mmCIF file of C-alpha atoms in Angstrom:
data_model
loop_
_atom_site.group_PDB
_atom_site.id
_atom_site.type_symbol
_atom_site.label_atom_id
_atom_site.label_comp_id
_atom_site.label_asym_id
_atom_site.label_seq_id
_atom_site.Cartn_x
_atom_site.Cartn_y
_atom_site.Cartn_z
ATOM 1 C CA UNK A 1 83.366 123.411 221.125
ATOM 2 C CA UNK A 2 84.379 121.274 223.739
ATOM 3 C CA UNK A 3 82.774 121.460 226.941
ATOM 4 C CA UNK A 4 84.654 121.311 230.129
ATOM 5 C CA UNK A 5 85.694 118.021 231.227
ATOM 6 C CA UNK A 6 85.403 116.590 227.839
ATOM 7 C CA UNK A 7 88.742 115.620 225.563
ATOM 8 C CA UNK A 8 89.336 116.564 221.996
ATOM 9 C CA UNK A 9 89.943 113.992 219.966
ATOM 10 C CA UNK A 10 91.469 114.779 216.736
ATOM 11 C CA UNK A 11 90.857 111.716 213.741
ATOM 12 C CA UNK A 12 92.320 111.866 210.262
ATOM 13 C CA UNK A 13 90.327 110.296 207.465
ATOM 14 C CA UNK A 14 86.960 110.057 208.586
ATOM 15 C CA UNK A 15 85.195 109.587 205.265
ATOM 16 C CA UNK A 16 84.724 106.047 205.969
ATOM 17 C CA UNK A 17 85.826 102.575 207.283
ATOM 18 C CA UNK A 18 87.897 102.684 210.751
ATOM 19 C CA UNK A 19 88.092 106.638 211.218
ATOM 20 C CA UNK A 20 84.186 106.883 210.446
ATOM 21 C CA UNK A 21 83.537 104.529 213.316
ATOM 22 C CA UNK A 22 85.673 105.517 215.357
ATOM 23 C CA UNK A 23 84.457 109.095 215.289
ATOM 24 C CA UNK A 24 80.900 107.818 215.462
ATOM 25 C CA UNK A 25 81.582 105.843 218.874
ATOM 26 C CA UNK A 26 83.430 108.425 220.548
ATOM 27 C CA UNK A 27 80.872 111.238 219.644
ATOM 28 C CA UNK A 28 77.809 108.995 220.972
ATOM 29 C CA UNK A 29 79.275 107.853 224.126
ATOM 30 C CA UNK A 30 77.359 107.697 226.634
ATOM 31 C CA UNK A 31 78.708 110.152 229.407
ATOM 32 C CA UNK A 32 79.771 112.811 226.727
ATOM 33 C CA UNK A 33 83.725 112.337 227.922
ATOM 34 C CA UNK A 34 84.969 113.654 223.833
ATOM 35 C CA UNK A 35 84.707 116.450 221.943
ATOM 36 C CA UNK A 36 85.552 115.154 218.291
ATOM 37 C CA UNK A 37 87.398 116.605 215.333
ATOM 38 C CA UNK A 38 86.325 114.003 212.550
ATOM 39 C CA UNK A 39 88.606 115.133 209.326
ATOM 40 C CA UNK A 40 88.657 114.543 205.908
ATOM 41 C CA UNK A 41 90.306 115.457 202.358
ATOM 42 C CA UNK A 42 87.051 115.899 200.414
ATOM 43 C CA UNK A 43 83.993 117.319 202.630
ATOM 44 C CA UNK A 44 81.895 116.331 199.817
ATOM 45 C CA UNK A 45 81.909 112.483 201.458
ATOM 46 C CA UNK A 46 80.815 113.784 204.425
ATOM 47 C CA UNK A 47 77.183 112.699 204.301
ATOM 48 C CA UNK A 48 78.250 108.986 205.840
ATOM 49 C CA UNK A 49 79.621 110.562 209.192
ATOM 50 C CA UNK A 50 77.071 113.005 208.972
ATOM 51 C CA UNK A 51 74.240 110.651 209.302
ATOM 52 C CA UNK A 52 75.990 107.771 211.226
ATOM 53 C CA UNK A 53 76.718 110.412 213.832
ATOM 54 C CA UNK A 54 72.712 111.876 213.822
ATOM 55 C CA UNK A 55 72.439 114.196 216.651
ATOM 56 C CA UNK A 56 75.962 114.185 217.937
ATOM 57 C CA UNK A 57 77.261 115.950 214.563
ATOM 58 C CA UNK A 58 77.447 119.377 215.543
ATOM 59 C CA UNK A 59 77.391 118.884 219.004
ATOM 60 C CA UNK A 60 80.187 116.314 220.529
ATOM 61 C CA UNK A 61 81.454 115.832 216.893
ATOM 62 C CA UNK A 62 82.658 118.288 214.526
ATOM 63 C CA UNK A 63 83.851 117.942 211.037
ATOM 64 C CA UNK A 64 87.249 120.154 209.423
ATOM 65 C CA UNK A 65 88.987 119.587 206.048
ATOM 66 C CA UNK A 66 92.279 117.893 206.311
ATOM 67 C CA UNK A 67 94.686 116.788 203.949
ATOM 68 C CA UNK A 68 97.753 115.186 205.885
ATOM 69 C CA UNK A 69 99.615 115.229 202.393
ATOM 70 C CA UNK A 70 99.833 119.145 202.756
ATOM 71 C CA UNK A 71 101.631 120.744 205.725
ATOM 72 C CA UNK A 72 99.159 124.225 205.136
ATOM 73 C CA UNK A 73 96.652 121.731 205.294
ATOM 74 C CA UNK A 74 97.860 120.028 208.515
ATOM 75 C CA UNK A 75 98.805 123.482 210.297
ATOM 76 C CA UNK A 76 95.345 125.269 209.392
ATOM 77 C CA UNK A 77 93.254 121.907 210.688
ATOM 78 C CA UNK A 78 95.347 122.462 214.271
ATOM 79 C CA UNK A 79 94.779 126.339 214.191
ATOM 80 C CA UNK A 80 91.234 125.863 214.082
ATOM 81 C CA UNK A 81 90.940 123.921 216.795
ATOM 82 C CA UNK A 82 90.523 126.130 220.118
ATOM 83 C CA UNK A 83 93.660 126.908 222.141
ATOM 84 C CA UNK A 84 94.990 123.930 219.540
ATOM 85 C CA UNK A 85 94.134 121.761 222.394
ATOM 86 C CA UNK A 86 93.959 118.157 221.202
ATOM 87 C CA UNK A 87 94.314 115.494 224.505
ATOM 88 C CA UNK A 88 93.929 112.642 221.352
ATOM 89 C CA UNK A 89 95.131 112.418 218.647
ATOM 90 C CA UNK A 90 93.939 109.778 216.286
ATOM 91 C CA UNK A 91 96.150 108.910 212.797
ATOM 92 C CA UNK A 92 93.646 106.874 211.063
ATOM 93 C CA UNK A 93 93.917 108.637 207.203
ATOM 94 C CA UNK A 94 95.453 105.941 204.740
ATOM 95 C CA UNK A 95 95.654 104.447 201.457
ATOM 96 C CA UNK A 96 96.846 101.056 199.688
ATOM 97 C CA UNK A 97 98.549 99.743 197.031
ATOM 98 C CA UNK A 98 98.353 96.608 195.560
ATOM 99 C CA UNK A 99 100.472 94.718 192.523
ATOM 100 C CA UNK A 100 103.512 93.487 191.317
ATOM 101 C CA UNK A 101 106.137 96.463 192.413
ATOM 102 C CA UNK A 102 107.810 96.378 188.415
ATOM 103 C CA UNK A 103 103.990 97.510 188.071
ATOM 104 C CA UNK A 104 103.805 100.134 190.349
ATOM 105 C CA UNK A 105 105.805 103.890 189.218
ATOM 106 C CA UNK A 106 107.451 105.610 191.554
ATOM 107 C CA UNK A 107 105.076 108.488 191.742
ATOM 108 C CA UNK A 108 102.373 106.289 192.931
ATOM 109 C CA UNK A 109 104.905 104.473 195.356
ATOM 110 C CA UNK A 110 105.683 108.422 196.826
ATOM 111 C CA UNK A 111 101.745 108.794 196.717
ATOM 112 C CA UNK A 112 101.543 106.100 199.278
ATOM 113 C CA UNK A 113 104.400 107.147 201.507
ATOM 114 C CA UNK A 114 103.098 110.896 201.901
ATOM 115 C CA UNK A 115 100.083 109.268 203.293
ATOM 116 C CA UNK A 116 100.469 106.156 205.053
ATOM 117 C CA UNK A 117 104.493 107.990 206.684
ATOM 118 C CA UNK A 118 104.805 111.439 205.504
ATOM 119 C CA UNK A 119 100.725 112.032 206.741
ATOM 120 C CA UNK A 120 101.389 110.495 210.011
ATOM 121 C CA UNK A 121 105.122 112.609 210.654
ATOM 122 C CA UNK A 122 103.242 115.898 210.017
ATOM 123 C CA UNK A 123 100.318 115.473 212.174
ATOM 124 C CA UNK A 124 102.880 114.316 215.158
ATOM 125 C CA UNK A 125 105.182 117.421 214.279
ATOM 126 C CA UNK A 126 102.022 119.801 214.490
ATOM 127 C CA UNK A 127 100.516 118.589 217.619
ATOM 128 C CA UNK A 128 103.282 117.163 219.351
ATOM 129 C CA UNK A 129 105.381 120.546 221.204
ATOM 130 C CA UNK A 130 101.579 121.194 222.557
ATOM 131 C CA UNK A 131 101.422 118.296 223.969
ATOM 132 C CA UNK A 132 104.868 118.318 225.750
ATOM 133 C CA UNK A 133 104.374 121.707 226.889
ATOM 134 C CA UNK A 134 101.050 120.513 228.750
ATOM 135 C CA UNK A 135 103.003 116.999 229.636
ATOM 136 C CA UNK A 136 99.886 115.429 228.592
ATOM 137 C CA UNK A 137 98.533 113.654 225.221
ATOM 138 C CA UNK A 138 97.554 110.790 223.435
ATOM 139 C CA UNK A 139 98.762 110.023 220.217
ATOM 140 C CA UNK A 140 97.305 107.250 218.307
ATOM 141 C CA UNK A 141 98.520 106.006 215.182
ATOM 142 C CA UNK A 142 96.689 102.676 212.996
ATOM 143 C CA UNK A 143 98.750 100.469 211.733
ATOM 144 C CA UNK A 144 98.461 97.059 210.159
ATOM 145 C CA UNK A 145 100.325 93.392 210.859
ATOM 146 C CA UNK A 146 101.873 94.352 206.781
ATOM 147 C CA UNK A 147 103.931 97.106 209.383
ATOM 148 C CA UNK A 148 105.327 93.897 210.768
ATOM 149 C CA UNK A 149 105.518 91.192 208.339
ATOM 150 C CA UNK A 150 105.307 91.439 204.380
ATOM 151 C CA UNK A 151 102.587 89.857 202.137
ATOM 152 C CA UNK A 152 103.058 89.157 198.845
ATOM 153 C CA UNK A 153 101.915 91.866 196.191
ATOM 154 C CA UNK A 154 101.887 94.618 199.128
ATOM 155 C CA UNK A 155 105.351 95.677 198.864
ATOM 156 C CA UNK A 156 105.048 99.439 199.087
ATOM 157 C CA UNK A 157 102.316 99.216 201.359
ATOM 158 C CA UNK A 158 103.749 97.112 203.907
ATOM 159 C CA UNK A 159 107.028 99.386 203.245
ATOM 160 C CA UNK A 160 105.282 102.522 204.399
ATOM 161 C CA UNK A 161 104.161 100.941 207.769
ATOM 162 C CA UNK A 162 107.042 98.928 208.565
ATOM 163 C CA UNK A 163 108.380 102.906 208.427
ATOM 164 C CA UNK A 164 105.547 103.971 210.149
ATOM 165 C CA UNK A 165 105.917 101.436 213.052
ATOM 166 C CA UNK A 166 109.640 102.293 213.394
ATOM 167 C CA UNK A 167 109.094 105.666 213.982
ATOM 168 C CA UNK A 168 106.148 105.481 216.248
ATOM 169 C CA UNK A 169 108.816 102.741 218.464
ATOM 170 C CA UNK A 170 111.188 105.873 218.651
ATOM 171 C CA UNK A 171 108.687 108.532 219.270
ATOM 172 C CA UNK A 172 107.329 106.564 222.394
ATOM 173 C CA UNK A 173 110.031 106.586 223.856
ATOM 174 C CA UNK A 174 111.379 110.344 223.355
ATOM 175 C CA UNK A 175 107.516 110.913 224.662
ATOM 176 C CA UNK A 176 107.062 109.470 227.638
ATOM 177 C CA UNK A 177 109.560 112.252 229.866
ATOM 178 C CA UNK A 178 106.539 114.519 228.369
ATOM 179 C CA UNK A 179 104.021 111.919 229.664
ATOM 180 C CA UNK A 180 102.783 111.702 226.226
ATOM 181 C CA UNK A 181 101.414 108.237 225.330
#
């Protein structure tokens, strides 16, 4: 649990890579300013975090199953957060795609799009009217320069965040009245 004066920061897909660190670093810092929700879709790979964060997991960092491709999922994470208080909010949880698109089915195009769009759209939904009821928040989502210019053989990737950066460019603006960031 959070203590006082310290924000809850809520990170999707913490199993490794960015999310792992970034979990790491914000549970370790130095003048204890973040309480952190570290998620992922299969607690089984939690022994990374767990031992990259040492003494902070259980303490300023706390680990919850999430899986941003299920809106039960999504709403349960949120619930089980006190007060579902979450100052940040972190949208790390991704996954790629790589080949030829006459390659690629569709299912595994939608696959991609529930993660890298759909993931992000149902985290925002679910902690967004908090957020704007306290006019406060911080919602971070990670992107990648494919969300602004293609690369060959990345078609459906780079297709998910150029839809990913659109909507974040809208959302920023209907946020800020809220004075969420």
């Amino acid at each position: 649990m959070a203590d006082g004066g310290q924000k809850v920061v809520l990170i999707t897909g913490c199993s490794s890579g960015i999310g792992l660190r970034i979990a790491v670093t914000l549970a370790k810092d130095e003048k204890k300013r973040y309480h952190v929700v570290a998620t992922m879709r299969d607690l089984k790979k939690k022994s990374k975090l767990v031992e990259a964060a040492g003494d902070a997991y259980g303490k300023n960092l706390v680990l919850l199953p999430l899986d941003v491709c299920s809106n039960e999922s999504v709403k349960q994470c949120v619930d089980n957060i006190k007060d579902r208080h979450i100052d940040i909010l972190i949208n790390n949880a991704g996954v790629g795609l790589l080949g030829p698109v006459e390659s690629i089915s569709i299912d595994e195009m939608k696959r991609v799009f529930e993660t890298n769009f759909f993931g992000v759209v149902r985290m925002i939904k679910e902690v967004m009217p908090d957020m704007k009821k306290r006019r406060s928040g911080h919602i971070v989502v990670m992107s990648s320069v494919m969300g602004l210019q293609g690369v060959v053989f990345n078609d459906v990737y780079t297709a998910s965040k150029f839809a990913m950066e659109g909507f974040c460019e809208s959302m920023a603006v209907q946020l800020m009245k809220f004075n969420v960031r």
